[in-house]
Coordinates of C-alpha atoms in Angstrom, one line a residue:
Chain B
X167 CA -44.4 -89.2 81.0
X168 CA -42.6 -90.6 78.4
X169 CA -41.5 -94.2 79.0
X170 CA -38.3 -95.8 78.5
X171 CA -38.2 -99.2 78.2
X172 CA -35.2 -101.3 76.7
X173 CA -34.3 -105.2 77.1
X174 CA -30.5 -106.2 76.5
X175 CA -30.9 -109.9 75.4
X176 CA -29.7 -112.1 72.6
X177 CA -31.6 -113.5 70.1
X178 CA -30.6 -117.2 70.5
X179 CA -31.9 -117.0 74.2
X180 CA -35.4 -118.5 75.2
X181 CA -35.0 -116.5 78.5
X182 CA -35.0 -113.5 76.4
X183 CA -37.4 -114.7 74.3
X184 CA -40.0 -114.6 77.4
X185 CA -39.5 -111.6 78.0
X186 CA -40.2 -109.9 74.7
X187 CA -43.5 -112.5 74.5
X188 CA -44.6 -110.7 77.4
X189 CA -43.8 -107.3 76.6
X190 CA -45.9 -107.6 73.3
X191 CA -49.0 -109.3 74.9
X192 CA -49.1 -106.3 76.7
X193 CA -48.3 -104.1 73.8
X194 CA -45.3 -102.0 75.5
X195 CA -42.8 -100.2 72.7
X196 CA -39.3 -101.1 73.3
X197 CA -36.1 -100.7 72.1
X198 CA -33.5 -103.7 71.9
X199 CA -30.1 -104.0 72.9
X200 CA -28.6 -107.1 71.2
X201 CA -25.8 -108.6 73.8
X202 CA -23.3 -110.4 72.7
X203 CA -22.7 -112.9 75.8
X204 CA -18.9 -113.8 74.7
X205 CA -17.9 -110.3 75.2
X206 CA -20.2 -108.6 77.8
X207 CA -20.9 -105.0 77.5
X208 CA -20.1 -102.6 80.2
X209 CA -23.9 -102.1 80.5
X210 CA -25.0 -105.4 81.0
X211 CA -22.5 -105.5 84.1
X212 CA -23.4 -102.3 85.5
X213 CA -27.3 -103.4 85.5
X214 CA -26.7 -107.4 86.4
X215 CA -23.8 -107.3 89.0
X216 CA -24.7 -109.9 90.5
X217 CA -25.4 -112.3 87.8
X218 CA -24.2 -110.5 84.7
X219 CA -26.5 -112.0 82.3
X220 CA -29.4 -111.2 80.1
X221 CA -32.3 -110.9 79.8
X222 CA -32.6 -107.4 81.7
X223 CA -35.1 -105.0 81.5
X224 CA -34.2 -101.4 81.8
X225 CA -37.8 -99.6 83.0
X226 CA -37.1 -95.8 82.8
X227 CA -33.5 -96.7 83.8
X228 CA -34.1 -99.0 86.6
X229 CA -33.0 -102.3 85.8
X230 CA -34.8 -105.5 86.2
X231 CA -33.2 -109.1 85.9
X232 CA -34.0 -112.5 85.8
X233 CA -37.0 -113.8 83.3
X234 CA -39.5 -114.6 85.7
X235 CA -39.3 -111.7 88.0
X236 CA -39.0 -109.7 84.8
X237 CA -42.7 -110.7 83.4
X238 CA -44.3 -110.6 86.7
X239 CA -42.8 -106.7 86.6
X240 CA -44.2 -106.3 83.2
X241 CA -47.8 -108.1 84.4
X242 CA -47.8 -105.9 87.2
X243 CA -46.7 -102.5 85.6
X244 CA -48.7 -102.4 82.0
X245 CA -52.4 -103.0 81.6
X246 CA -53.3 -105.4 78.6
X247 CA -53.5 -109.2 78.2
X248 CA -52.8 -110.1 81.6
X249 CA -50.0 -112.8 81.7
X250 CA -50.9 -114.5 85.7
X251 CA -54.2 -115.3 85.9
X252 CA -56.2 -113.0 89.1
X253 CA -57.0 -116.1 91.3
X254 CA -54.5 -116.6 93.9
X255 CA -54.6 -120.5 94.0
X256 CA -54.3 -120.5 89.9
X257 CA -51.3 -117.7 90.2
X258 CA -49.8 -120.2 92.7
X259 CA -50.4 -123.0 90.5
X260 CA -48.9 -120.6 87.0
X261 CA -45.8 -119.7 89.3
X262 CA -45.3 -123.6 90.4
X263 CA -44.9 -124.7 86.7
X264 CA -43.0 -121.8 85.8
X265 CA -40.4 -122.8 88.5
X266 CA -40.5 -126.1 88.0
X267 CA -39.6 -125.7 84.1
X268 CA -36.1 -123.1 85.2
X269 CA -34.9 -125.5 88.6
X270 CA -35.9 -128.9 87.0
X271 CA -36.6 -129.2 83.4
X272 CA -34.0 -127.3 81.8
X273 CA -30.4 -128.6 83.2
X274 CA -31.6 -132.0 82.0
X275 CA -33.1 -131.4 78.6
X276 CA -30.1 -129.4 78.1
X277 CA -27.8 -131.9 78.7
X278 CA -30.0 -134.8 77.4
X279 CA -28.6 -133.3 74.0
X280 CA -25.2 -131.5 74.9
X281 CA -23.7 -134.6 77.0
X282 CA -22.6 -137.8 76.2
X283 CA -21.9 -141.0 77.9
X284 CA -23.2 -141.7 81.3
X285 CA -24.3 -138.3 82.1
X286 CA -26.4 -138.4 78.6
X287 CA -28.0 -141.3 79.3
X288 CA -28.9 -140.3 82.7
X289 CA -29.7 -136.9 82.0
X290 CA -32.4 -138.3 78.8
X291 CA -33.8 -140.6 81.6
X292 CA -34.6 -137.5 83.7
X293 CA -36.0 -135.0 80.7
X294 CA -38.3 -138.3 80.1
X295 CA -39.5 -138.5 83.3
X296 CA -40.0 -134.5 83.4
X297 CA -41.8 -134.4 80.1
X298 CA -43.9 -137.2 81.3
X299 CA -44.9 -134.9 84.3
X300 CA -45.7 -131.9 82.2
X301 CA -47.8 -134.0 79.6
X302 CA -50.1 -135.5 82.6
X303 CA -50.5 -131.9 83.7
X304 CA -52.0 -131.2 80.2
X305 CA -54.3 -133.5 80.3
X306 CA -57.8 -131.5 80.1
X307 CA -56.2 -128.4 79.6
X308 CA -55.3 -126.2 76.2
X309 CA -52.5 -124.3 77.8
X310 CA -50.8 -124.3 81.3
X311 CA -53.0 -121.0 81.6
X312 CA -56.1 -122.6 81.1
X313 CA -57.8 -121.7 78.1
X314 CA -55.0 -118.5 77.3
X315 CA -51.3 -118.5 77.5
X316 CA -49.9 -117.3 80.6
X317 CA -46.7 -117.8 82.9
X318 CA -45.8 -121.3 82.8
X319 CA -46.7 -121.4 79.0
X320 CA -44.1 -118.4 78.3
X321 CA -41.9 -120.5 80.8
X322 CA -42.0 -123.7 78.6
X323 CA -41.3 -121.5 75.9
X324 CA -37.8 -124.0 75.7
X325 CA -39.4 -126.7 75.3
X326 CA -42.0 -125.7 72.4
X327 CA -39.1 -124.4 70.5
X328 CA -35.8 -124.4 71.5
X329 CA -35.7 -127.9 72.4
X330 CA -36.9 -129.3 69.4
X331 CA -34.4 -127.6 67.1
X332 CA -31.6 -128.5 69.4
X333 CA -33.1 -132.5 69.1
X334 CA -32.8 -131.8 65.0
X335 CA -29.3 -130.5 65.4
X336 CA -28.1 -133.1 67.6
X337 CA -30.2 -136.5 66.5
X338 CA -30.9 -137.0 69.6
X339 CA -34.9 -138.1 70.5
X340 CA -36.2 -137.5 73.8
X341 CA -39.3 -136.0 73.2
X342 CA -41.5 -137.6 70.8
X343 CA -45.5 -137.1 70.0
X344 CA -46.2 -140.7 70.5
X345 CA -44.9 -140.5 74.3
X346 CA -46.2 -137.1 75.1
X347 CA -49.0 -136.5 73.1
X348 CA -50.6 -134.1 75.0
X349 CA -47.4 -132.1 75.1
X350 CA -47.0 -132.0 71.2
X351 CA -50.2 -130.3 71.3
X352 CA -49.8 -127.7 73.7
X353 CA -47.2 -127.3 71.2
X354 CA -49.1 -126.7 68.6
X355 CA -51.5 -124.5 69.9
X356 CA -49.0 -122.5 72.0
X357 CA -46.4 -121.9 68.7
X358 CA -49.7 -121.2 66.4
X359 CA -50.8 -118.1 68.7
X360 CA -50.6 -114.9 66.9
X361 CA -48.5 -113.2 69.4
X362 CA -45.9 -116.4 69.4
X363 CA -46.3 -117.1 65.9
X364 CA -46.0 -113.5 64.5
X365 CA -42.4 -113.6 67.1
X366 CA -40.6 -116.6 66.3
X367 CA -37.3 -116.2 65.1
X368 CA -36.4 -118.0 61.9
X369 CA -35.2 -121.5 62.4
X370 CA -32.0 -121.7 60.8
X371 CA -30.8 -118.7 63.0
X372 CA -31.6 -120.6 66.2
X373 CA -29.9 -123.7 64.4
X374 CA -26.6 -121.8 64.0
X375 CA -27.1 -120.3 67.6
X376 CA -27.1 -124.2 68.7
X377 CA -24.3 -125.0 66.9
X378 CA -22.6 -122.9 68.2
X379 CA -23.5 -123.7 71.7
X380 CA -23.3 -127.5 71.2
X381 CA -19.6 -126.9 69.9
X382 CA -18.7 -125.1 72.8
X383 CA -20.4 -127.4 75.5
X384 CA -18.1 -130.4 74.0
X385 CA -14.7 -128.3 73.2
X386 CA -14.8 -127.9 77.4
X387 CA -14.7 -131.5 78.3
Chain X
X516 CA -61.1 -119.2 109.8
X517 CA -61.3 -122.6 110.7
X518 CA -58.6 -124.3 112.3
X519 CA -58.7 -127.6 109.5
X520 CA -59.6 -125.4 106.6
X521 CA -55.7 -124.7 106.7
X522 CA -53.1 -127.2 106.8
X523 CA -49.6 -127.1 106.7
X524 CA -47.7 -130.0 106.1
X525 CA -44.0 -129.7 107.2
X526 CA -40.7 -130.3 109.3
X527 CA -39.7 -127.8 112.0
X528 CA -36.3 -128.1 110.9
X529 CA -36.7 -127.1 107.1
X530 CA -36.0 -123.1 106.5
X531 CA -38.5 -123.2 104.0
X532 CA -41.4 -124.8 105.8
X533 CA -40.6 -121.8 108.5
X534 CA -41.3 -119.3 105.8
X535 CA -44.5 -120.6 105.5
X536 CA -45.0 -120.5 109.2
X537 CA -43.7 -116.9 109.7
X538 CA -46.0 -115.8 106.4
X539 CA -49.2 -117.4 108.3
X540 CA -48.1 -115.5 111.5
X541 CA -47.8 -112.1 109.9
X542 CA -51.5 -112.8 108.9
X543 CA -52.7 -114.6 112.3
X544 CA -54.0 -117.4 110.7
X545 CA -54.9 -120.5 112.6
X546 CA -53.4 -123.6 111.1
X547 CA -52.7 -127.1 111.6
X548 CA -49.4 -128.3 111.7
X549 CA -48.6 -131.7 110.4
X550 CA -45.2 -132.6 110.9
X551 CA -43.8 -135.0 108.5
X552 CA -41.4 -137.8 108.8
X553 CA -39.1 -136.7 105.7
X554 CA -37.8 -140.5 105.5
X555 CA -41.2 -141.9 105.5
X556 CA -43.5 -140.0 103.7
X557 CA -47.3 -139.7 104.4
X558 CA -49.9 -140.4 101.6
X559 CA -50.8 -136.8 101.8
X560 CA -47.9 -135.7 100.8
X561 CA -47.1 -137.9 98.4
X562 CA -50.9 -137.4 97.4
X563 CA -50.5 -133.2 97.5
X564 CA -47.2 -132.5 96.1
X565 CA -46.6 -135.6 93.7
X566 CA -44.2 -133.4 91.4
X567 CA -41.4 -133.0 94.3
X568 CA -42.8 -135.0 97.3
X569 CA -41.5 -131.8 99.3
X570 CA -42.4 -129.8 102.5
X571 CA -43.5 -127.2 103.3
X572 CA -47.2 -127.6 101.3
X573 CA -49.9 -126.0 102.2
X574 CA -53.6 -127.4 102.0
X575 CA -56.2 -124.4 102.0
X576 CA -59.5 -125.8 102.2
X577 CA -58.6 -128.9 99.8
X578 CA -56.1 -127.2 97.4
X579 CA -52.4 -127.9 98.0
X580 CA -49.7 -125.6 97.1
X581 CA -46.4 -126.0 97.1
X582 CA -42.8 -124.6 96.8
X583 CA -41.7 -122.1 100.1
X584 CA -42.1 -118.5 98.1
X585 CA -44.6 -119.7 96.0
X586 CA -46.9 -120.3 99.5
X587 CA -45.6 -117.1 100.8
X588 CA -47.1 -114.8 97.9
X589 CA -50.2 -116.9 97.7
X590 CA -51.0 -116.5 101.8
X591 CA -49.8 -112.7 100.9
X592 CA -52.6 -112.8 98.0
X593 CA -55.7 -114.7 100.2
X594 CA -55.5 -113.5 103.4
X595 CA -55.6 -109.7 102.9
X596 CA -56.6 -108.6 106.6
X597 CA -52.7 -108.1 108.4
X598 CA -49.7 -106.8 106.8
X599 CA -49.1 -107.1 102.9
X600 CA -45.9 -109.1 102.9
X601 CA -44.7 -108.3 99.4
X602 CA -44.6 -104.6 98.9
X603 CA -47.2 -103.0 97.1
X604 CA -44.4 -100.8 94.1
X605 CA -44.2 -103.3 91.2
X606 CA -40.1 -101.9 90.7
X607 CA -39.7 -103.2 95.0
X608 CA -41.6 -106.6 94.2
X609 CA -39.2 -107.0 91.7
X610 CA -36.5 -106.8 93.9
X611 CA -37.8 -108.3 97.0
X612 CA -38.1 -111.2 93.8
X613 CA -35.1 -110.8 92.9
X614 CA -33.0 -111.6 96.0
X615 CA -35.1 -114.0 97.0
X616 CA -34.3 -115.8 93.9
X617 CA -30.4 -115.3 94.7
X618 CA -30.9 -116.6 98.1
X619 CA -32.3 -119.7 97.0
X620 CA -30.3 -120.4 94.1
X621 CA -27.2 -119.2 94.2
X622 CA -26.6 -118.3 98.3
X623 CA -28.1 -121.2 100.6
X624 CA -26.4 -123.6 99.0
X625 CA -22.9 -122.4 100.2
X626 CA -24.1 -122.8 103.8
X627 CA -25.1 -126.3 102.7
X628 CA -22.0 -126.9 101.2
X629 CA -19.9 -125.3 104.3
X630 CA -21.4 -127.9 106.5
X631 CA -19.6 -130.8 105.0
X632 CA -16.6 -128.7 103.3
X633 CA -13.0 -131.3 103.5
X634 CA -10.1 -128.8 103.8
X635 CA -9.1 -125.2 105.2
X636 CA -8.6 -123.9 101.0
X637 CA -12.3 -125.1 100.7
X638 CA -14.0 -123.8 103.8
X639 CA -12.4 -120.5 103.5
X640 CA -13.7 -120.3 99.8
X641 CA -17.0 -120.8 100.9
X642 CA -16.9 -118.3 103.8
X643 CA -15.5 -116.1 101.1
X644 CA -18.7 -116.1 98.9
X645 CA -21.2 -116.1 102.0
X646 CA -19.6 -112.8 103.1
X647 CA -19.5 -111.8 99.8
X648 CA -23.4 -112.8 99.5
X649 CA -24.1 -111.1 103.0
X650 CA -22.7 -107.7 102.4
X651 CA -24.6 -107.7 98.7
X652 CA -27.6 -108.2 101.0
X653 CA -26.2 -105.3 104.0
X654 CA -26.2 -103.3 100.5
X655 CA -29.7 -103.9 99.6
X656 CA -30.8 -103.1 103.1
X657 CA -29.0 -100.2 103.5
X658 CA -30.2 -99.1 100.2
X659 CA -34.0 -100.2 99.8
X660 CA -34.2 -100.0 103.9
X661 CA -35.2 -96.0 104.5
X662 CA -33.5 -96.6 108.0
X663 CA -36.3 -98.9 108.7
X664 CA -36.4 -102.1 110.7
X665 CA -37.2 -105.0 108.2
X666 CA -36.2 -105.5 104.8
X667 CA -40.3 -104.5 104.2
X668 CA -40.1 -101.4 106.3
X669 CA -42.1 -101.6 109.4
X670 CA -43.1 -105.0 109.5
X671 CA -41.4 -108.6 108.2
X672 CA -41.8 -108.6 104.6
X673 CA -41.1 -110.8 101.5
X674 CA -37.0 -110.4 101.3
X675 CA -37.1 -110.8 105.6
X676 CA -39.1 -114.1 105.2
X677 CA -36.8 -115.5 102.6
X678 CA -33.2 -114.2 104.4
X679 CA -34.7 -114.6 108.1
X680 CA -35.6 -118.2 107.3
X681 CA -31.5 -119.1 107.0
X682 CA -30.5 -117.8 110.1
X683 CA -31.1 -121.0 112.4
X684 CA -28.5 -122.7 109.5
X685 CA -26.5 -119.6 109.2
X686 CA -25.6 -120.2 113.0
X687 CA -25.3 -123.7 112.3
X688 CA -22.9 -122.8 109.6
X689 CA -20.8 -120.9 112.2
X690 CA -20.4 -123.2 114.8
X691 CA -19.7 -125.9 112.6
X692 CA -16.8 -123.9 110.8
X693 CA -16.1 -122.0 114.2
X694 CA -16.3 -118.5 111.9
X695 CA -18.5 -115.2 112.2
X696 CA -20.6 -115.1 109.2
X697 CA -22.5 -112.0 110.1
X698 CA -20.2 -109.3 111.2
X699 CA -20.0 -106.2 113.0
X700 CA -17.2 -105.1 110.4
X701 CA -19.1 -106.6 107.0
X702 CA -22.3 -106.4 108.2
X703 CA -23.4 -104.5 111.0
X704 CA -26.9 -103.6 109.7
X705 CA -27.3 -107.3 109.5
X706 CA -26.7 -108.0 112.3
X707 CA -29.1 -105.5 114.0
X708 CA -32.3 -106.8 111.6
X709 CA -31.1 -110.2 112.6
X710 CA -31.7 -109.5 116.3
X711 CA -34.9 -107.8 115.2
X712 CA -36.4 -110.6 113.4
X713 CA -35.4 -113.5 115.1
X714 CA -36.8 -112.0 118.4
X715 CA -40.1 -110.4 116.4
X716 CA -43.1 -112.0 117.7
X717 CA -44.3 -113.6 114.2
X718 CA -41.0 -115.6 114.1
X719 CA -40.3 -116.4 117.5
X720 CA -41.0 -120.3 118.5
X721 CA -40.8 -120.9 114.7
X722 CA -36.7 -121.5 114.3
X723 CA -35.0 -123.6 115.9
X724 CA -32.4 -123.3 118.0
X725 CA -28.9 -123.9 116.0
X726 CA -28.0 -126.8 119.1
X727 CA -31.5 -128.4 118.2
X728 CA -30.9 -128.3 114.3
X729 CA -27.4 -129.8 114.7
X730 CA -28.9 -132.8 116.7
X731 CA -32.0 -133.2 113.9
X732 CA -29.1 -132.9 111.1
X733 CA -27.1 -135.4 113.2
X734 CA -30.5 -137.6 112.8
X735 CA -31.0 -136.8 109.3
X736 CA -27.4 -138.8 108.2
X737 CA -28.1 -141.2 110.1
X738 CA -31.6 -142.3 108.4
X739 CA -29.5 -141.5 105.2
X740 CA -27.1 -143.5 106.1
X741 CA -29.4 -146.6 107.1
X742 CA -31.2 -146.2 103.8
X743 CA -28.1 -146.1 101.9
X744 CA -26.9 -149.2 103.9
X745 CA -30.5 -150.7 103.5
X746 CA -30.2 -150.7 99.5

């Protein structure tokens, strides 16, 4: 049977980003629908009512949304690399960390560089603490996987990337090698494999996508 | 399987310990249930879930895991004599995902906020949105449910654990704010699998009573309160 398989995303999202990670370490064909998230298709609301954001996965027309689900869809449904590991207590342990990096990690390193004032101090005081956390779980390992990339890796994907550029953009230093050593070179290794490296989008267009960003998150307060 | 070889470490009172509970029912496993004083700690939580410091965690053997769903699907993945709870079609464990997801993140926290909602304007916008949430979940029943009884067909499954688990604070939720949430007119299918799986053997004993859960609430601002006051 022929598959069908498209993603609606944007470029300048790391959520999207995950998603298209996974879907070439498993080496599935797809077709991409740029989104442009100021002016929302038609399409993107019909197949993410309920949230009406990207990234979504259109499988033979059936839609799937939000990132995680999305790659544990794609692990499930393609053969290949496999993205969760097969032992339940390391699956739990992938899922934990991937979890932990959406409900606690990214509101704060996010507004670590976006905020100012109060909040921006107390929100840099958190992302330390955080980053502290995910360089101590680190410590004898070469990914969050284990020894391959895997769920929580593709998870941290904002922090190996996305956060960095947004620190360069804004001056602001959170995350530094000398405190999270360990972190910097998970950071390394995970932005130096093929299927990462061979994917990244070129800097400056992620700069101007934070820009862009930054400017709104201040023109609202 | 050994009574100490699984450990759950939890408060009656929390939905998500319950889904843990209701998950290790579905399988009939034999645990011990270590009730934790959420305003003072033990060392073994502390020691086993050092990220959050959080209930439920379980302790298999001497391997802790933690976070409610993230139990669920790893009792679902170990114990594979009893029902499967997550379905087995990669496109329906998507979606039992899915909505679980909602409930947590976007959902519960309405009924959280409803409970302490200042004002008629703000109380009747929450309702609002829990309806609203409710009959997108009457939708996905009707849809996804093949006129069964659960969410998961025959049996409790992934999407009934997550829902089922709010009901004791749904009701809460009602009689605080003296509204039906779940209604014959909005949400009659509800209604009917509400019945089903509050009274379904797995889950029975496991909820608490909505009177009992005000009263532990009750106790919970109070201890808040005295640490507050104590700082």
């Amino acid at each position: 049977m022929a598959e069908e398989v498209m993603l609606i995303g944007a470029k300048g999202s790391p959520f999207t980003r995950r998603v298209e990670t996974a879907l070439k370490m498993k080496g599935v064909q797809y077709e991409f629908m740029e989104e442009d998230v100021s002016n929302k298709s038609p399409l993107l609301l019909k197949y993410n009512p309920v949230h009406k954001k990207i990234p979504v996965l259109l499988h033979n027309g059936k839609p799937i949304c939000e990132s995680l689900v999305i790659i544990e869809y794609i692990d499930e449904t393609w053969k290949g690399t496999p993205i969760l590991p097969e032992d339940p207590y390391e699956r739990a342990k992938a899922r934990f960390w991937a979890k932990f990096m959406d409900d606690k990690c990214l509101q704060p390193l996010w507004k670590s560089c976006s905020s100012q004032g109060e909040e921006q101090e107390k929100a840099k005081e958190e992302a330390c603490e955080l980053l502290k956390i995910l360089d101590n779980e680190l410590k004898d390992k070469k990914f969050f996987g284990g020894d391959t990339i895997g769920l929580a890796d593709i998870a941290a994907n904002f922090i190996s990337h996305w956060f960095l550029i947004i620190q360069e953009v804004t001056g602001v230093e959170v995350s530094t090698k000398d405190k999270y050593p360990k972190l910097y070179e998970w950071i390394d290794e995970f932005v130096n494999c093929s299927i990462i490296k061979e994917n990244l989008h070129p800097k400056e267009e992620l700069v101007a996508v934070f820009r862009g960003r930054l400017q709104a998150a201040t023109a609202t307060k | 399987m050994a009574n100490s070889d699984v450990r759950l470490l939890g408060a009656s009172a929390s939905p998500y310990v319950n889904r843990a509970q209701i998950a290790l029912n579905v399988k009939s496993i034999d645990y011990e249930f270590i009730a934790e004083n959420l305003f003072a700690k033990s060392e073994l939580l502390l020691k086993s879930n050092p990220v959050h410091k959080k209930v439920p965690v379980l302790i298999h053997g001497d391997k802790p895991i933690c976070e409610s769903l993230v139990i669920v699907q790893y009792i679902d993945e170990v114990f594979t004599n009893g029902p499967s709870i997550l379905p087995s079609d990669p496109y329906e464990r998507a979606t039992a995902r899915f909505w679980a997801a909602y409930l947590d993140d976007k959902w519960f926290p309405l009924i959280k906020e409803l409970r302490t909602a200042q004002g008629e304007e703000a109380k009747a916008s929450l309702i609002e949105k829990i309806v609203e949430g409710l009959v997108l979940l009457e939708e996905v029943f009707v849809k996804g449910g093949k006129g069964k009884a659960f969410f998961g067909g025959d049996s409790i499954g992934f999407l009934d654990l997550a829902l089922g688990s709010f009901l004791g604070l749904l009701k809460v939720g009602e009689i605080i704010a003296e509204v039906k949430l779940l209604t014959e007119t909005k949400t009659p299918e509800l209604l009917g699998w509400a019945e089903r799986f509050s009274s379904n053997d797995v889950v029975k004993g496991v909820i608490l009573e909505p009177e009992k859960l005000i009263e532990i609430l009750k106790s919970f601002q109070a201890a808040r309160a005295k640490a507050a006051a104590s700082n």
